[in-house]
Amino acid sequence: LKDILRIYEPDCQGNPELSSYLDRIRFALKLGDEYSELKTEALTNFKVYNALRSLLDQRVTERINTLNDLLPTLIPNSKCSRFYLLQRKTLKEIGKLSNADKQARLTENSVVCPTAANNYNDESDYYIII
């Protein structure tokens, strides 16, 4: 439990959800040995939370990388270019959100440009350089 605090305390600044889980770890550390079940529960809950947090962070990074690869292929300032730039900006700003909010923003910002999906022949909106 002490290792968790040492490793993750620097990351909790501005992240209320992570701070809350670390508070539970701190509380569990203050308990005597007779509360080993509560300590185990705090550890397990943190591990589950942190695994999801890490997975979401990885998926956000993958989406940003995908957008970074896609954006140079679009006409600058086209509708789809602006659409994907806004997605990338939003994704770069979600690091301190709760897991639920992160998942929602990731889902919202992983969609294909509506112009590209609905209007394949409009080169003013979407264009891939070959």
PDB file of C-alpha atoms in Angstrom:
ATOM      1  CA  LEU A   1       0.000   0.000   0.000  1.00  0.00           C
ATOM      2  CA  LYS A   2       2.855   2.374   0.794  1.00  0.00           C
ATOM      3  CA  ASP A   3       4.318   1.766  -2.656  1.00  0.00           C
ATOM      4  CA  ILE A   4       1.026   2.769  -4.274  1.00  0.00           C
ATOM      5  CA  LEU A   5       1.085   6.082  -2.425  1.00  0.00           C
ATOM      6  CA  ARG A   6       4.725   6.677  -3.310  1.00  0.00           C
ATOM      7  CA  ILE A   7       4.167   5.915  -7.003  1.00  0.00           C
ATOM      8  CA  TYR A   8       0.808   7.606  -7.599  1.00  0.00           C
ATOM      9  CA  GLU A   9       0.726  10.629  -5.275  1.00  0.00           C
ATOM     10  CA  PRO A  10       2.519  12.871  -7.795  1.00  0.00           C
ATOM     11  CA  ASP A  11      -0.200  12.052 -10.368  1.00  0.00           C
ATOM     12  CA  CYS A  12      -3.183  12.853  -8.164  1.00  0.00           C
ATOM     13  CA  GLN A  13      -2.866  16.649  -8.426  1.00  0.00           C
ATOM     14  CA  GLY A  14      -6.037  17.813 -10.170  1.00  0.00           C
ATOM     15  CA  ASN A  15      -7.450  14.287 -10.400  1.00  0.00           C
ATOM     16  CA  PRO A  16     -10.208  13.926  -7.775  1.00  0.00           C
ATOM     17  CA  GLU A  17     -10.958  10.294  -8.612  1.00  0.00           C
ATOM     18  CA  LEU A  18      -7.333   9.185  -8.199  1.00  0.00           C
ATOM     19  CA  SER A  19      -7.078  11.283  -5.026  1.00  0.00           C
ATOM     20  CA  SER A  20     -10.134   9.527  -3.620  1.00  0.00           C
ATOM     21  CA  TYR A  21      -8.629   6.089  -4.215  1.00  0.00           C
ATOM     22  CA  LEU A  22      -5.346   7.198  -2.633  1.00  0.00           C
ATOM     23  CA  ASP A  23      -7.269   8.526   0.387  1.00  0.00           C
ATOM     24  CA  ARG A  24      -8.733   5.045   0.832  1.00  0.00           C
ATOM     25  CA  ILE A  25      -5.234   3.589   0.674  1.00  0.00           C
ATOM     26  CA  ARG A  26      -4.030   6.084   3.314  1.00  0.00           C
ATOM     27  CA  PHE A  27      -6.969   5.168   5.547  1.00  0.00           C
ATOM     28  CA  ALA A  28      -6.262   1.457   5.144  1.00  0.00           C
ATOM     29  CA  LEU A  29      -2.613   1.997   6.086  1.00  0.00           C
ATOM     30  CA  LYS A  30      -3.671   3.518   9.410  1.00  0.00           C
ATOM     31  CA  LEU A  31      -5.695   0.432  10.329  1.00  0.00           C
ATOM     32  CA  GLY A  32      -4.265  -2.278  12.533  1.00  0.00           C
ATOM     33  CA  ASP A  33      -3.384  -5.775  11.420  1.00  0.00           C
ATOM     34  CA  GLU A  34      -6.831  -7.018  12.466  1.00  0.00           C
ATOM     35  CA  TYR A  35      -8.290  -5.132   9.476  1.00  0.00           C
ATOM     36  CA  SER A  36      -6.423  -7.072   6.817  1.00  0.00           C
ATOM     37  CA  GLU A  37      -9.650  -7.659   4.860  1.00  0.00           C
ATOM     38  CA  LEU A  38     -10.253  -3.910   4.544  1.00  0.00           C
ATOM     39  CA  LYS A  39      -6.650  -3.401   3.496  1.00  0.00           C
ATOM     40  CA  THR A  40      -6.968  -6.113   0.858  1.00  0.00           C
ATOM     41  CA  GLU A  41     -10.235  -4.599  -0.361  1.00  0.00           C
ATOM     42  CA  ALA A  42      -8.642  -1.142  -0.671  1.00  0.00           C
ATOM     43  CA  LEU A  43      -5.747  -2.638  -2.608  1.00  0.00           C
ATOM     44  CA  THR A  44      -8.011  -4.635  -4.917  1.00  0.00           C
ATOM     45  CA  ASN A  45     -10.291  -1.671  -5.594  1.00  0.00           C
ATOM     46  CA  PHE A  46      -7.304   0.503  -6.432  1.00  0.00           C
ATOM     47  CA  LYS A  47      -5.852  -2.108  -8.779  1.00  0.00           C
ATOM     48  CA  VAL A  48      -9.154  -2.434 -10.651  1.00  0.00           C
ATOM     49  CA  TYR A  49      -9.533   1.347 -10.898  1.00  0.00           C
ATOM     50  CA  ASN A  50      -5.928   1.834 -11.981  1.00  0.00           C
ATOM     51  CA  ALA A  51      -6.051  -0.926 -14.608  1.00  0.00           C
ATOM     52  CA  LEU A  52      -9.035   0.780 -16.230  1.00  0.00           C
ATOM     53  CA  ARG A  53      -7.350   4.180 -15.928  1.00  0.00           C
ATOM     54  CA  SER A  54      -4.222   2.830 -17.631  1.00  0.00           C
ATOM     55  CA  LEU A  55      -6.244   1.159 -20.389  1.00  0.00           C
ATOM     56  CA  LEU A  56      -8.179   4.356 -21.076  1.00  0.00           C
ATOM     57  CA  ASP A  57      -4.972   6.405 -21.132  1.00  0.00           C
ATOM     58  CA  GLN A  58      -3.504   3.941 -23.624  1.00  0.00           C
ATOM     59  CA  ARG A  59      -6.613   4.124 -25.836  1.00  0.00           C
ATOM     60  CA  VAL A  60      -6.546   7.932 -25.715  1.00  0.00           C
ATOM     61  CA  THR A  61      -2.886   7.923 -26.762  1.00  0.00           C
ATOM     62  CA  GLU A  62      -3.654   5.491 -29.600  1.00  0.00           C
ATOM     63  CA  ARG A  63      -6.501   7.712 -30.839  1.00  0.00           C
ATOM     64  CA  ILE A  64      -4.298  10.811 -30.702  1.00  0.00           C
ATOM     65  CA  ASN A  65      -1.627   8.944 -32.691  1.00  0.00           C
ATOM     66  CA  THR A  66      -4.247   7.900 -35.250  1.00  0.00           C
ATOM     67  CA  LEU A  67      -5.363  11.517 -35.580  1.00  0.00           C
ATOM     68  CA  ASN A  68      -1.743  12.652 -35.902  1.00  0.00           C
ATOM     69  CA  ASP A  69      -1.331  10.228 -38.810  1.00  0.00           C
ATOM     70  CA  LEU A  70      -4.633  11.232 -40.419  1.00  0.00           C
ATOM     71  CA  LEU A  71      -4.437  15.016 -40.195  1.00  0.00           C
ATOM     72  CA  PRO A  72      -1.526  15.502 -42.634  1.00  0.00           C
ATOM     73  CA  THR A  73      -3.551  13.670 -45.297  1.00  0.00           C
ATOM     74  CA  LEU A  74      -6.397  16.198 -45.172  1.00  0.00           C
ATOM     75  CA  ILE A  75      -6.738  19.566 -46.847  1.00  0.00           C
ATOM     76  CA  PRO A  76      -5.788  22.155 -44.219  1.00  0.00           C
ATOM     77  CA  ASN A  77      -8.776  23.966 -42.724  1.00  0.00           C
ATOM     78  CA  SER A  78     -11.287  21.612 -44.383  1.00  0.00           C
ATOM     79  CA  LYS A  79     -14.336  20.570 -42.379  1.00  0.00           C
ATOM     80  CA  CYS A  80     -12.831  17.185 -41.558  1.00  0.00           C
ATOM     81  CA  SER A  81      -9.473  18.678 -40.698  1.00  0.00           C
ATOM     82  CA  ARG A  82     -11.129  21.044 -38.202  1.00  0.00           C
ATOM     83  CA  PHE A  83     -13.298  18.172 -36.913  1.00  0.00           C
ATOM     84  CA  TYR A  84     -10.266  15.969 -36.201  1.00  0.00           C
ATOM     85  CA  LEU A  85      -8.200  18.840 -34.787  1.00  0.00           C
ATOM     86  CA  LEU A  86     -10.960  19.466 -32.263  1.00  0.00           C
ATOM     87  CA  GLN A  87     -11.031  15.754 -31.394  1.00  0.00           C
ATOM     88  CA  ARG A  88      -7.280  15.747 -30.819  1.00  0.00           C
ATOM     89  CA  LYS A  89      -7.426  18.904 -28.685  1.00  0.00           C
ATOM     90  CA  THR A  90     -10.210  17.426 -26.554  1.00  0.00           C
ATOM     91  CA  LEU A  91      -8.384  14.119 -26.099  1.00  0.00           C
ATOM     92  CA  LYS A  92      -5.181  15.864 -25.032  1.00  0.00           C
ATOM     93  CA  GLU A  93      -7.095  17.589 -22.239  1.00  0.00           C
ATOM     94  CA  ILE A  94      -8.819  14.604 -20.601  1.00  0.00           C
ATOM     95  CA  GLY A  95      -5.936  13.166 -18.574  1.00  0.00           C
ATOM     96  CA  LYS A  96      -7.259  14.188 -15.153  1.00  0.00           C
ATOM     97  CA  LEU A  97     -10.907  13.259 -15.701  1.00  0.00           C
ATOM     98  CA  SER A  98     -12.637  10.353 -13.984  1.00  0.00           C
ATOM     99  CA  ASN A  99     -12.579   7.019 -15.775  1.00  0.00           C
ATOM    100  CA  ALA A 100     -16.253   7.367 -16.688  1.00  0.00           C
ATOM    101  CA  ASP A 101     -15.757  10.854 -18.128  1.00  0.00           C
ATOM    102  CA  LYS A 102     -12.615   9.723 -19.948  1.00  0.00           C
ATOM    103  CA  GLN A 103     -14.500   6.827 -21.524  1.00  0.00           C
ATOM    104  CA  ALA A 104     -17.337   9.120 -22.609  1.00  0.00           C
ATOM    105  CA  ARG A 105     -14.971  11.691 -24.157  1.00  0.00           C
ATOM    106  CA  LEU A 106     -12.963   8.968 -25.863  1.00  0.00           C
ATOM    107  CA  THR A 107     -16.117   7.506 -27.379  1.00  0.00           C
ATOM    108  CA  GLU A 108     -17.337  10.950 -28.497  1.00  0.00           C
ATOM    109  CA  ASN A 109     -13.968  11.745 -30.049  1.00  0.00           C
ATOM    110  CA  SER A 110     -13.365   8.477 -31.864  1.00  0.00           C
ATOM    111  CA  VAL A 111     -15.996   8.933 -34.535  1.00  0.00           C
ATOM    112  CA  VAL A 112     -15.335   9.429 -38.228  1.00  0.00           C
ATOM    113  CA  CYS A 113     -15.847  12.888 -39.680  1.00  0.00           C
ATOM    114  CA  PRO A 114     -19.541  13.030 -40.638  1.00  0.00           C
ATOM    115  CA  THR A 115     -18.743  14.842 -43.875  1.00  0.00           C
ATOM    116  CA  ALA A 116     -16.345  12.096 -44.918  1.00  0.00           C
ATOM    117  CA  ALA A 117     -18.839   9.358 -44.121  1.00  0.00           C
ATOM    118  CA  ASN A 118     -21.821  11.005 -45.817  1.00  0.00           C
ATOM    119  CA  ASN A 119     -20.340  12.799 -48.785  1.00  0.00           C
ATOM    120  CA  TYR A 120     -17.463  10.973 -50.439  1.00  0.00           C
ATOM    121  CA  ASN A 121     -17.230  13.249 -53.477  1.00  0.00           C
ATOM    122  CA  ASP A 122     -16.990  16.623 -51.766  1.00  0.00           C
ATOM    123  CA  GLU A 123     -13.273  17.364 -52.054  1.00  0.00           C
ATOM    124  CA  SER A 124     -13.695  20.725 -50.352  1.00  0.00           C
ATOM    125  CA  ASP A 125     -14.603  18.903 -47.150  1.00  0.00           C
ATOM    126  CA  TYR A 126     -12.408  15.837 -47.184  1.00  0.00           C
ATOM    127  CA  TYR A 127      -9.426  14.890 -49.249  1.00  0.00           C
ATOM    128  CA  ILE A 128      -6.755  12.255 -48.816  1.00  0.00           C
ATOM    129  CA  ILE A 129      -3.458  12.879 -50.546  1.00  0.00           C
ATOM    130  CA  ILE A 130      -2.271   9.755 -52.335  1.00  0.00           C
TER     131      ILE A 130
END
